[in-house]
Coordinates of C-alpha atoms in Angstrom, one line a residue:
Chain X
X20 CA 0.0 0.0 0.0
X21 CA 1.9 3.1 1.2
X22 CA 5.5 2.6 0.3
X23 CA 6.9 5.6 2.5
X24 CA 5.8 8.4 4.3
X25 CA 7.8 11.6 4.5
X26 CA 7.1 15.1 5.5
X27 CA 6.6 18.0 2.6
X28 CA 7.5 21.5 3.9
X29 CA 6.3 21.7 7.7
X30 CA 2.8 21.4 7.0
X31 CA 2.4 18.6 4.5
X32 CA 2.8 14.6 4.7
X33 CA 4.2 13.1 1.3
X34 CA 2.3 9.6 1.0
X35 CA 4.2 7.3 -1.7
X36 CA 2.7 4.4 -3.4
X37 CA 5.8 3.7 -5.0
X38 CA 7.5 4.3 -8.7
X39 CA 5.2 3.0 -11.5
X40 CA 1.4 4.9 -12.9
X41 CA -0.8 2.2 -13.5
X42 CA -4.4 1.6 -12.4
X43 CA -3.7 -0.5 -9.2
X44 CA -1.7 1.6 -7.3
X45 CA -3.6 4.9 -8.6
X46 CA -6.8 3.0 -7.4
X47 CA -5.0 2.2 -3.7
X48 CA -3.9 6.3 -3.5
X49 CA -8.0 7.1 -4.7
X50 CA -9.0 4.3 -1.6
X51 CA -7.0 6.2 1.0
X52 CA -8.0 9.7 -0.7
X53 CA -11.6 8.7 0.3
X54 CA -11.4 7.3 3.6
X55 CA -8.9 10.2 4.9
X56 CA -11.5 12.5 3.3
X57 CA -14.6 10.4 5.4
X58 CA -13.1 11.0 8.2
X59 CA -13.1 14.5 8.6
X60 CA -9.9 14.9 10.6
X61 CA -9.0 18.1 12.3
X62 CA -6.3 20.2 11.0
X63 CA -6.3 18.3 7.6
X64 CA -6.6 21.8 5.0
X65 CA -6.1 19.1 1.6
X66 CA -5.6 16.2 0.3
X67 CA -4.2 15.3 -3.3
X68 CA -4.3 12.4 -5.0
X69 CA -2.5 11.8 -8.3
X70 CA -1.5 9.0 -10.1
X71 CA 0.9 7.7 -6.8
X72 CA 1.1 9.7 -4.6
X73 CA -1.0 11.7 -2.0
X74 CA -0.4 14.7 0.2
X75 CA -2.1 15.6 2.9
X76 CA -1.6 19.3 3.9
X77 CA -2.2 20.2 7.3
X78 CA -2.6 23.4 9.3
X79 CA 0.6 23.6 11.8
X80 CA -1.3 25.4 14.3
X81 CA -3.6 22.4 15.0
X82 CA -1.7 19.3 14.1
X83 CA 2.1 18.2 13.4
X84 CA 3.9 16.0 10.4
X85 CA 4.2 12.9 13.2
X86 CA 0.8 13.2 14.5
X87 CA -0.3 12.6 11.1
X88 CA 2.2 10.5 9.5
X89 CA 0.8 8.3 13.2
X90 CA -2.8 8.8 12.0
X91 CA -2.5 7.5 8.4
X92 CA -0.9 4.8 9.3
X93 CA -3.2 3.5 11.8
X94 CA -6.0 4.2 9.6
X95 CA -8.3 1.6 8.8
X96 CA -8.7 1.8 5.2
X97 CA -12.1 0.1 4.3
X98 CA -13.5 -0.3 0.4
X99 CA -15.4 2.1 -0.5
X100 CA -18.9 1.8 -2.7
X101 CA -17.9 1.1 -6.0
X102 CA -21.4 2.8 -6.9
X103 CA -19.2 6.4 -6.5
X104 CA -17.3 5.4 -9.4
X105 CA -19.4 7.0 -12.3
X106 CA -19.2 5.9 -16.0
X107 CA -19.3 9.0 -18.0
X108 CA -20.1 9.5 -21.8
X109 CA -18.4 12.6 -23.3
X110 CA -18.7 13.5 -26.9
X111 CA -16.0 15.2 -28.9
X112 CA -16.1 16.6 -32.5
X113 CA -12.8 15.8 -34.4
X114 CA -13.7 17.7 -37.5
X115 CA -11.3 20.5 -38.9
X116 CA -10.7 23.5 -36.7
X117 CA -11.0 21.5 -33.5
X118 CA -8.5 18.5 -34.0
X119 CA -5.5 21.3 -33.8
X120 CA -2.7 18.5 -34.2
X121 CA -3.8 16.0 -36.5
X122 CA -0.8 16.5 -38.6
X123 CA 1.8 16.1 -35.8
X124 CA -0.1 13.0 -34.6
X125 CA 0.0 11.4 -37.7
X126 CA 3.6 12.3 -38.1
X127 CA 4.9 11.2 -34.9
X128 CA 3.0 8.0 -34.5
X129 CA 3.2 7.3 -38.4
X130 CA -1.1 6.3 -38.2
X131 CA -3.7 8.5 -40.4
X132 CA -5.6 10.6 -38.4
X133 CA -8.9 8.7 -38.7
X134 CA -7.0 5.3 -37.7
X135 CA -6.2 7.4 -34.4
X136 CA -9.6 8.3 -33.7
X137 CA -10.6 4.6 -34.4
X138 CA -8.0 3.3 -31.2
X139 CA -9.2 6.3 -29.2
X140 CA -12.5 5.6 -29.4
X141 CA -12.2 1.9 -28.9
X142 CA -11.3 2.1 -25.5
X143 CA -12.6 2.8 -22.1
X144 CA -10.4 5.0 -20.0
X145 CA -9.5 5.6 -16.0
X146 CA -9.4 8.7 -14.2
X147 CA -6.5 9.0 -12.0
X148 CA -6.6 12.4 -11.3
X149 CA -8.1 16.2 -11.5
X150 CA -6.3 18.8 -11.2
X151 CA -3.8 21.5 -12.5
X152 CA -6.2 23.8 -13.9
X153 CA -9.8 23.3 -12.0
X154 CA -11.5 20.3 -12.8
X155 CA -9.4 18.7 -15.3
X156 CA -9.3 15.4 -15.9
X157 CA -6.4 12.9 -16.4
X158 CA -7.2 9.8 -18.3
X159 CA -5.6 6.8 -19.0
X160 CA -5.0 4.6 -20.3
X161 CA -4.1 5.2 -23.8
X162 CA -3.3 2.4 -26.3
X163 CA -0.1 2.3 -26.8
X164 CA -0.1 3.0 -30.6
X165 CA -1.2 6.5 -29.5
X166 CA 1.8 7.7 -27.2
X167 CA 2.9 10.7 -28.1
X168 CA 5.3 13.3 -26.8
X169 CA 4.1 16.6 -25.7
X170 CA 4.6 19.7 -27.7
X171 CA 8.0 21.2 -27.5
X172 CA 6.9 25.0 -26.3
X173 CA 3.4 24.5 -24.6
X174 CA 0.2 26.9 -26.3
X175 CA -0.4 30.6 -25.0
X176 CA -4.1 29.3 -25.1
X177 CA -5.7 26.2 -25.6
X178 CA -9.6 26.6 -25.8
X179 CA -12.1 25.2 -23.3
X180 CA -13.5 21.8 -24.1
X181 CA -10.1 20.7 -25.8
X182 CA -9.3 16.8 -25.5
X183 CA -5.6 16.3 -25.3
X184 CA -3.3 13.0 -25.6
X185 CA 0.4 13.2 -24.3
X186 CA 2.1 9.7 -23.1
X187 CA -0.1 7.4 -21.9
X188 CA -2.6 9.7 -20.9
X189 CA -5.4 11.9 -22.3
X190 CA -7.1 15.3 -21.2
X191 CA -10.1 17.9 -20.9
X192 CA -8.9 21.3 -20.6
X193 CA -11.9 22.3 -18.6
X194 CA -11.1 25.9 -19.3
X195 CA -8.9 28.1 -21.7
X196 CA -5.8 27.6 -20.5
X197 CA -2.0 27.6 -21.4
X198 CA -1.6 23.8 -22.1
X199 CA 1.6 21.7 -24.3
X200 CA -1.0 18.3 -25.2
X201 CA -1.6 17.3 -28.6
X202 CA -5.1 18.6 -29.3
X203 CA -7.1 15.9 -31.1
X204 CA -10.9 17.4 -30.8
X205 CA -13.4 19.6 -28.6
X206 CA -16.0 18.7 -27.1
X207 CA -19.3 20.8 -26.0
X208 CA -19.8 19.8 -22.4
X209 CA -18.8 21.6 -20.1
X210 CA -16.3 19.7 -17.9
X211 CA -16.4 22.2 -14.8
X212 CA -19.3 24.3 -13.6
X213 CA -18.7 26.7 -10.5
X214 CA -21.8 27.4 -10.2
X215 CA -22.5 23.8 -9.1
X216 CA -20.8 24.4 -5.9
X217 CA -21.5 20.6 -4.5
X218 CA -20.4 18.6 -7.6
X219 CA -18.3 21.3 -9.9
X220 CA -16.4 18.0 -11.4
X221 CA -18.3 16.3 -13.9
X222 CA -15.3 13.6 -13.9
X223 CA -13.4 12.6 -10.4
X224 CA -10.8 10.3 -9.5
X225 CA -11.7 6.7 -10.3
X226 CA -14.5 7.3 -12.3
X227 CA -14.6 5.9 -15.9
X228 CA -14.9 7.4 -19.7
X229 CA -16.0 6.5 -22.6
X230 CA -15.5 9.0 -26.1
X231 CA -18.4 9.8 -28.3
X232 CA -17.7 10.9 -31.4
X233 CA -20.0 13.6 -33.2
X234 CA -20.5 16.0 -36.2
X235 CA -20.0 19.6 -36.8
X236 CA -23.7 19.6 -36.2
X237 CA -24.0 17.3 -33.3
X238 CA -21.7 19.8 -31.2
X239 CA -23.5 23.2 -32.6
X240 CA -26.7 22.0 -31.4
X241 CA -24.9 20.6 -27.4
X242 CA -23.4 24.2 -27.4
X243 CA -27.0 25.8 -27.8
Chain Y
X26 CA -37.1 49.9 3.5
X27 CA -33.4 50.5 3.5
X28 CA -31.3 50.5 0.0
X29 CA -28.5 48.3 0.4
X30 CA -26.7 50.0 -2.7
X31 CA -26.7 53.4 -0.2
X32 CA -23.0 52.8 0.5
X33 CA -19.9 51.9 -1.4
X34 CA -16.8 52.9 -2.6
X35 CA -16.4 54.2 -6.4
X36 CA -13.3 52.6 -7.6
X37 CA -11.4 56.2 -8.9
X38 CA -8.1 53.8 -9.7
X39 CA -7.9 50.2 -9.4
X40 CA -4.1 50.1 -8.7
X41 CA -1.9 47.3 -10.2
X42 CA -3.5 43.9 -8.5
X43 CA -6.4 44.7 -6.1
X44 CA -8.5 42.0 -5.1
X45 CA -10.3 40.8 -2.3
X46 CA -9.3 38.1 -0.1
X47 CA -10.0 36.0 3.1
X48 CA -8.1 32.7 4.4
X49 CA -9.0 31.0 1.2
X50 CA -10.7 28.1 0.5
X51 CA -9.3 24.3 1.8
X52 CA -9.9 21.0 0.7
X53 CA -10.9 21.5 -2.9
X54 CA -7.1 20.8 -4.0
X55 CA -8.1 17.3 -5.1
X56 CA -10.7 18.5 -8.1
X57 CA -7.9 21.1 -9.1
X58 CA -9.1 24.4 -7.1
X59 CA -6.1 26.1 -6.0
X60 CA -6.1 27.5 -2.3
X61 CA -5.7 31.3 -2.6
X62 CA -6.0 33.8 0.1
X63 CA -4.0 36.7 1.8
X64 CA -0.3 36.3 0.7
X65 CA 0.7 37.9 3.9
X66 CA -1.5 36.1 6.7
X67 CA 0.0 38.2 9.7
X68 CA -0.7 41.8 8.3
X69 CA -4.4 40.8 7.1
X70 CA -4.8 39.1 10.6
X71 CA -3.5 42.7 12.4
X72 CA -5.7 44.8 9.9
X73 CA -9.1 42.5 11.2
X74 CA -8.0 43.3 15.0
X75 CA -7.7 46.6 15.0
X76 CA -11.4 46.8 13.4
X77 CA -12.6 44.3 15.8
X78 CA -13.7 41.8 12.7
X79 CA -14.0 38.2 12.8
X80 CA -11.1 36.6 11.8
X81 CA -11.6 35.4 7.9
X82 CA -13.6 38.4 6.8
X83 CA -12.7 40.2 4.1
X84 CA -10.3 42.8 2.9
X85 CA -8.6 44.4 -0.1
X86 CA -5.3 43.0 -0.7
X87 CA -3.3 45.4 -3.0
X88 CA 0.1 44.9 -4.8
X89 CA 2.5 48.0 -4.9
X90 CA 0.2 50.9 -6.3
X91 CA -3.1 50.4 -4.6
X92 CA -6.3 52.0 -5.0
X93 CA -8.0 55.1 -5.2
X94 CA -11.2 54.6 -3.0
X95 CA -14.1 57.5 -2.8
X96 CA -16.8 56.7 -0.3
X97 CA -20.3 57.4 -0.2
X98 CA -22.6 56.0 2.4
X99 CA -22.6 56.3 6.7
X100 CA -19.5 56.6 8.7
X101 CA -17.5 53.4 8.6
X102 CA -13.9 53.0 10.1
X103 CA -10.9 51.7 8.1
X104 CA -7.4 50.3 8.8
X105 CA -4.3 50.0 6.6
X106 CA -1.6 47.4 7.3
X107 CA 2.1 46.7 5.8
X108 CA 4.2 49.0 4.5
X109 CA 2.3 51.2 2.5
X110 CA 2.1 54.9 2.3
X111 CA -1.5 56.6 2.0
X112 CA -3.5 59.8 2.4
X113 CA -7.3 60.0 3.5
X114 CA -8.5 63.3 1.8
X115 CA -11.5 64.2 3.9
X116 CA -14.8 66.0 2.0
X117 CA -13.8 69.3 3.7
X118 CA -10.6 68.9 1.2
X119 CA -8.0 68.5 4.4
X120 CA -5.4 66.2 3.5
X121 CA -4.1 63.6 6.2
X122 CA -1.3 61.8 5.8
X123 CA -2.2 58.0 6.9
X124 CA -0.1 55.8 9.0
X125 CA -0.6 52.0 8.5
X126 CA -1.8 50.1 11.8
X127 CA -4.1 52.8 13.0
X128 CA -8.1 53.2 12.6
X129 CA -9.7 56.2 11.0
X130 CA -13.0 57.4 10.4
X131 CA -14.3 57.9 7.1
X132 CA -17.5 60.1 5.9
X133 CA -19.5 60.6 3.2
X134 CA -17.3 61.8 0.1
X135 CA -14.1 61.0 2.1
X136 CA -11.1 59.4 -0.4
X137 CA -8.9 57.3 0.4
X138 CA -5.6 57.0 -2.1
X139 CA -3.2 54.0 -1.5
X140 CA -0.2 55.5 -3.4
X141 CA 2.0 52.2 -2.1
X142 CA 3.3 50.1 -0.5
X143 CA 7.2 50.5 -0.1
X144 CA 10.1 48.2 0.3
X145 CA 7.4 45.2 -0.2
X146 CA 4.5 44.0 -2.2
X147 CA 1.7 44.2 -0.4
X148 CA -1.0 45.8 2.1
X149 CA -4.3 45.6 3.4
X150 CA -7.2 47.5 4.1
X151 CA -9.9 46.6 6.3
X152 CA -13.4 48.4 6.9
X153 CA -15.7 47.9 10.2
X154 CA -18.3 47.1 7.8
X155 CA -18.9 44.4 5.7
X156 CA -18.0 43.9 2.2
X157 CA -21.1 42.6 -0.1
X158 CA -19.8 39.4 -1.5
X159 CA -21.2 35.8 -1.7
X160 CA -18.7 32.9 -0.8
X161 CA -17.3 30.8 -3.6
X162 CA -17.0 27.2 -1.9
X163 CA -16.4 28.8 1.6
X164 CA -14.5 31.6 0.6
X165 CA -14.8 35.2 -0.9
X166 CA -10.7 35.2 -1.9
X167 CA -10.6 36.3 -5.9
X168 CA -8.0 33.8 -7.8
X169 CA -7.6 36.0 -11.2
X170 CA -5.4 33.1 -12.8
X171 CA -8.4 30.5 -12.4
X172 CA -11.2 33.3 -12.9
X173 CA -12.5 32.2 -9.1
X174 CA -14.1 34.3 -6.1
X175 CA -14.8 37.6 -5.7
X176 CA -15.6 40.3 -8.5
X177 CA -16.5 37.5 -11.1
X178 CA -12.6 36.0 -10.6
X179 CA -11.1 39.3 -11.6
X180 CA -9.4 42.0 -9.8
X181 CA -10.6 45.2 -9.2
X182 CA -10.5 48.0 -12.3
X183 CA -11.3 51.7 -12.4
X184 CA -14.8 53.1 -12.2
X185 CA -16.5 50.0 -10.5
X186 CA -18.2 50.2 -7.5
X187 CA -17.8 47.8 -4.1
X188 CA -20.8 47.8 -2.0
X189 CA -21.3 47.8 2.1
X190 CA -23.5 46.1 3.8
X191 CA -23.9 48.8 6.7
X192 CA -24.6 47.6 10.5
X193 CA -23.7 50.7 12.2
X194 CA -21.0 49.1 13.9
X195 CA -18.5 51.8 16.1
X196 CA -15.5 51.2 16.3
X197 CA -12.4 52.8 19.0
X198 CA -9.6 54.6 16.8
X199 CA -7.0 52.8 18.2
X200 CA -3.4 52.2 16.8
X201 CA -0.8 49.2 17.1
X202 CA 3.0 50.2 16.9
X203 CA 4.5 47.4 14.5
X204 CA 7.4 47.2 11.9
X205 CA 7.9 44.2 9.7
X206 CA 11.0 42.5 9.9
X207 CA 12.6 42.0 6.8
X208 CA 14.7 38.6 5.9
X209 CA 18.0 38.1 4.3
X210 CA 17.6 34.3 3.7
X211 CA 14.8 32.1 3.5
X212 CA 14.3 29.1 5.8
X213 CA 13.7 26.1 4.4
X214 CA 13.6 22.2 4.6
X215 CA 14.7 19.9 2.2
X216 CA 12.5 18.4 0.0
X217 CA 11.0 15.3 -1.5
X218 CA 13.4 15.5 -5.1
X219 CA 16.4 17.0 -3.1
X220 CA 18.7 13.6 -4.5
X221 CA 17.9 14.6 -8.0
X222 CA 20.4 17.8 -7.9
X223 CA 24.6 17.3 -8.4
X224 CA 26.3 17.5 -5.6
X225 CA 27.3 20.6 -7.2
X226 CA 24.3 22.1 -7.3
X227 CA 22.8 21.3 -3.8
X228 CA 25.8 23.7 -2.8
X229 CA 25.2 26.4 -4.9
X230 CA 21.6 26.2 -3.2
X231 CA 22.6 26.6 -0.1
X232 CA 25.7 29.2 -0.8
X233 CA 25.1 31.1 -3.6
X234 CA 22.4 34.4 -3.3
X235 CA 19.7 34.4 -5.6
X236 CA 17.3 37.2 -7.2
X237 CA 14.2 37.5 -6.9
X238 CA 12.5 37.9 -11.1
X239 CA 10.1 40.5 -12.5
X240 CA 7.8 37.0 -12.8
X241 CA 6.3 36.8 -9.5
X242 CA 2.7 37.1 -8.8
X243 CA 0.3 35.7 -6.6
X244 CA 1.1 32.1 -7.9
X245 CA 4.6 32.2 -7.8
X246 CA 8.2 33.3 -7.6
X247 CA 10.8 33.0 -10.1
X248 CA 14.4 33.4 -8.8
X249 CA 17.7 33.9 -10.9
X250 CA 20.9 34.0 -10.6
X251 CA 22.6 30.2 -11.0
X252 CA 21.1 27.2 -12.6
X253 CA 20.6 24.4 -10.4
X254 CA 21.3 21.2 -12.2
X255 CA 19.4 18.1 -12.3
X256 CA 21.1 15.1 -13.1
X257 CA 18.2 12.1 -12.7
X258 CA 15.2 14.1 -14.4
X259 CA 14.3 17.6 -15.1
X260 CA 10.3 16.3 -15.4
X261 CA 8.5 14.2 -12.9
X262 CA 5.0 12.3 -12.5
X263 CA 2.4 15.2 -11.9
X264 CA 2.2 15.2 -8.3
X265 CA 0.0 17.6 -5.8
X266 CA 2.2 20.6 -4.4
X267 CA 1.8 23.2 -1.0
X268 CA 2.8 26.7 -0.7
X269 CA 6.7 27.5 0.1
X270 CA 7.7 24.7 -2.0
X271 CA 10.8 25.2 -4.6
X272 CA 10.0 23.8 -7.8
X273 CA 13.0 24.0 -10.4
X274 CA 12.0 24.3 -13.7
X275 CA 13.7 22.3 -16.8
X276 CA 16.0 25.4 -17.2
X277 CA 17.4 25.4 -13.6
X278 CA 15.6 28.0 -12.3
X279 CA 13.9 27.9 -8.9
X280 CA 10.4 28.6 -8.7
X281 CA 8.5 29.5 -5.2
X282 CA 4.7 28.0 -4.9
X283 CA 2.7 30.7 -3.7
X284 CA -0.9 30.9 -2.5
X285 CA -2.8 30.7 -6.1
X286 CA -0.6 28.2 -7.4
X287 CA -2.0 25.3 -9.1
X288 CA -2.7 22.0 -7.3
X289 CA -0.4 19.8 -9.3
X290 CA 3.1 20.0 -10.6
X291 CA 5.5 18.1 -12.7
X292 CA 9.2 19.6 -11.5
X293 CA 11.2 17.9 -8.8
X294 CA 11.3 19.7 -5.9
X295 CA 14.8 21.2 -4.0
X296 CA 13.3 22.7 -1.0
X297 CA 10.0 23.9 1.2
X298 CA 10.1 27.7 2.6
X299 CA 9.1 26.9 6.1
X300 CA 5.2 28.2 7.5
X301 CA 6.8 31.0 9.5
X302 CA 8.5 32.6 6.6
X303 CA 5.5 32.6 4.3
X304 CA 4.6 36.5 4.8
X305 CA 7.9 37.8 4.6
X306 CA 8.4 35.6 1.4
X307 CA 5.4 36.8 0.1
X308 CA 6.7 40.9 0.3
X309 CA 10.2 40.1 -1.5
X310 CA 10.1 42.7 -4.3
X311 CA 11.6 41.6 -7.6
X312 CA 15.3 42.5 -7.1
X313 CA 15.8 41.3 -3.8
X314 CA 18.6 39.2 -2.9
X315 CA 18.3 36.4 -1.0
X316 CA 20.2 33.2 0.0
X317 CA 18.9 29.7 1.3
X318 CA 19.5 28.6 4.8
X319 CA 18.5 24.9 6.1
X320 CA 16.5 23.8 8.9
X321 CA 15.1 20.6 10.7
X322 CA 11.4 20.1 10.8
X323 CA 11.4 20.2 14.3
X324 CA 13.2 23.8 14.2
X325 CA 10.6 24.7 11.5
X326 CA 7.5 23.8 14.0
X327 CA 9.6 25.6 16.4
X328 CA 9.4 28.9 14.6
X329 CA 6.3 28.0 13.3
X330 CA 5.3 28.5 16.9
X331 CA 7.1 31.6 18.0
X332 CA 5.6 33.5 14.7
X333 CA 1.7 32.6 15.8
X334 CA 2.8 33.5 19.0
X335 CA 4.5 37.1 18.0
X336 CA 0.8 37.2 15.7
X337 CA -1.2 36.9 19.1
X338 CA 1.2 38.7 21.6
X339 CA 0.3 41.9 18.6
X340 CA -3.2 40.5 18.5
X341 CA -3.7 41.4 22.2
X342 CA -1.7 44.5 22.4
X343 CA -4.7 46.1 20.4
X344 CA -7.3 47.6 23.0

């Protein structure tokens, strides 16, 4: 479970689940996200999961790196209700003007375009983690046909509703936002909603996705 | 029936980065929503007491030039803290020439005109009213980056208007005597990516003085001056991040975490500014010289200790 548990800063435990990204250990760091989070404890301020490792920030006024370190590691971790988990459908238009790096795709992984989007939307994907810009989702895990580097000097501005593959991963940018992924298609949902202040994350750690793909048409009438 | 919109101040200049701010909002990290709040926690706790607020209401953080406020409404009382030079030009057209730490009175067509803050970033004021702002997720703290909080997410520009919700509250116009302290070198602990760096390099960390860069905001600092070289990876799984800590960035530059940075980073990590340095951090101008200095985790809870102590020792000098 927890490989090693060492202090961040004053105020923060560093929780490792040890060296490799893949679904097991991400799905152990999303277990203890959700039981520390149950709990309620005092003086916890955050908790961060990603792919394997989580920290748990603390307020030093209230509680100190050994009382916690002490605390997660008597914790009792039980399974949580796999009924959380959510499948999620999100459709994405591919046409041009929205699949930005087509070209470079099909340069760097030597596969036409429409074979990409044929492996892409084969598959079923994992969210490991949210974060970096509000709400946005990391998703894995891509085939391996599709892994490709990241651009070499990220975008000024990516726009919202961008679907992104770098590596074995794929993401949402929930909002415009600087961003270095290769862009492969938009799609009209919106990912993040502040005004939803209970559930702003349409997607959260350990839920599952599944691709749509749709026309020009399809996404004008979504966006209306 | 009373007109809430009776009193408020018309925003005459903005100044560079005026927002409002609280504590922030906590435990939201894990869906990406970055903490935010006062970037110096001591001068917006001193700037409450002396108004008699509740702790976590309100105020106008500012960032070197600050605003140009003119009032309209019923008496309220204000306070100014850090280093910042003001006046408070009262309707009569008498000038006053304000002093940080100490309460005034302000009346119908009274301005008050932050010209800046000096030999730091930045100040605070406080009223004895209430700001009229709803709470994003537990928190009124604007985060422009993320387009979050207060003022639609943005910060405050010329001609706009902040409303007051008036409760006749009277306040005492008290004073606290208090000078910042300044710092020479930052405290901090190693951190979790310390064994990536050369030998070489750890010692020009903790040796060498570095500058603080023009690109520093609320979300971070950039410092310059020697490249500290990484010889296992310059990139590292995405992993969450806290305030203080010292990212460095493929081109060997350290990069301070501060209070609206993002949730999740992909740079190894060299050090962690210790708790009780965070305000001072926070009012290094760009410029600044600094140098590195280790401590144990136990010293940093230590210090930790002895700064919320100083806070409440201040705290209670206020009558």
């Amino acid at each position: 479970m927890i490989r090693n548990i060492i202090n961040l800063g004053d105020a923060a435990a560093y929780c490792d689940f040890g060296p490799e990204v893949n679904q097991e250990i991400n799905k152990n760091v999303i277990k203890y996200f959700r039981n520390i989070k149950d709990r309620n404890i005092r003086g916890i301020t955050n908790i961060t999961p990603s792919y394997n490792k989580l920290i748990i920030s603390f307020d030093l006024s209230v509680t100190k790196f050994t009382e916690v370190k002490k605390l997660i590691e008597n914790l009792e971790i039980e399974e949580k209700d796999e009924n959380l988990k959510k499948m999620i459908e999100i459709p994405i238009c591919c046409d041009e003007g929205f699949r930005v790096d087509h070209k470079r795709l099909e340069n760097l992984l030597k596969i036409k375009f429409e074979e990409i989007l044929d492996i892409f939307f084969h598959k079923e994907y994992f969210c490991y983690m949210t974060g970096f810009i509000a709400g946005m989702p990391f998703l894995g895990d891509l085939n391996e046909q599709l892994r490709a580097k990241r651009l070499e000097t990220p975008r000024v501005k990516v726009p919202k509703g961008s679907i992104g593959l770098t590596e074995q991963f794929c993401n949402i940018y929930t909002y415009e936002s600087p961003g270095g992924w290769n862009i492969i298609g938009r799609t009209p949902l919106d990912i993040f909603d502040k005004k939803n202040q209970d559930f702003p994350a349409l997607i959260n750690p350990g839920d599952k996705v599944k691709f749509k793909k749709i026309s020009k048409d399809e996404y004008d009438r979504f966006k209306k | 029936m009373t007109d809430l919109k009776n009193n408020f101040f018309l925003i005459e200049r903005a100044g560079i980065h005026t927002t409002f701010q609280d504590n922030g909002r906590q435990n939201l990290n894990h869906i990406g929503i970055p903490v935010s709040g006062v970037m110096d926690k001591r001068n917006y706790i001193l700037a409450n007491s002396l108004l008699k607020k509740e702790q976590n209401s309100a105020v106008l953080e500012f960032a070197y030039q600050g605003p140009l406020l003119k009032y309209t409404g019923k008496k309220i009382y204000v306070a100014v803290t850090g280093n910042v030079q003001f006046q408070i030009v009262k309707n009569n057209g008498e000038t006053i020439n304000g002093e940080a730490y100490r309460v005034y009175l302000i009346e119908d067509k009274d301005q008050i005109d932050i010209q800046s803050t000096f030999s730091s970033v930045y100040g605070y004021l406080a009223i004895s009213e209430d700001f009229e702002l709803d709470k994003i997720w537990n928190s009124i703290s604007t985060n422009t980056k993320a387009k979050i909080g207060s003022n639609n997410g943005e910060k405050l520009s010329n001609d706009q208007k902040i409303y007051i919700n008036h409760n006749n509250r009277d306040r005492a116009l008290t004073k606290l005597n208090y000078v910042n302290s300044k710092i020479n070198y930052l405290r901090v602990i190693t951190a979790t990516n310390f064994d990536y760096f050369l030998e070489k390099s750890k010692k020009i960390f903790f040796n060498e003085t570095f500058t603080i860069s023009k690109l520093t905001d609320r979300m971070g600092m950039r410092l310059e001056g020697h490249n500290i070289e990484n010889f296992k990876n310059t990139n590292i799984k995405s992993e969450g991040i806290v305030k203080g800590v010292i990212q460095v960035a493929s081109d060997g530059n350290p990069i301070i975490m501060l209070a609206d940075h993002g949730t999740i980073g992909g740079y190894p990590k060299i050090a962690n500014v210790i708790s009780a340095d965070f305000d001072r951090l926070a009012q290094l101008v760009p410029g600044t010289k600094i140098k590195f200095q280790e401590v144990s985790l136990e010293e940093a809870e230590k210090l930790y200790e002895i700064y919320n102590l100083e806070t409440n020792n201040l705290v209670n000098q206020i009558i």
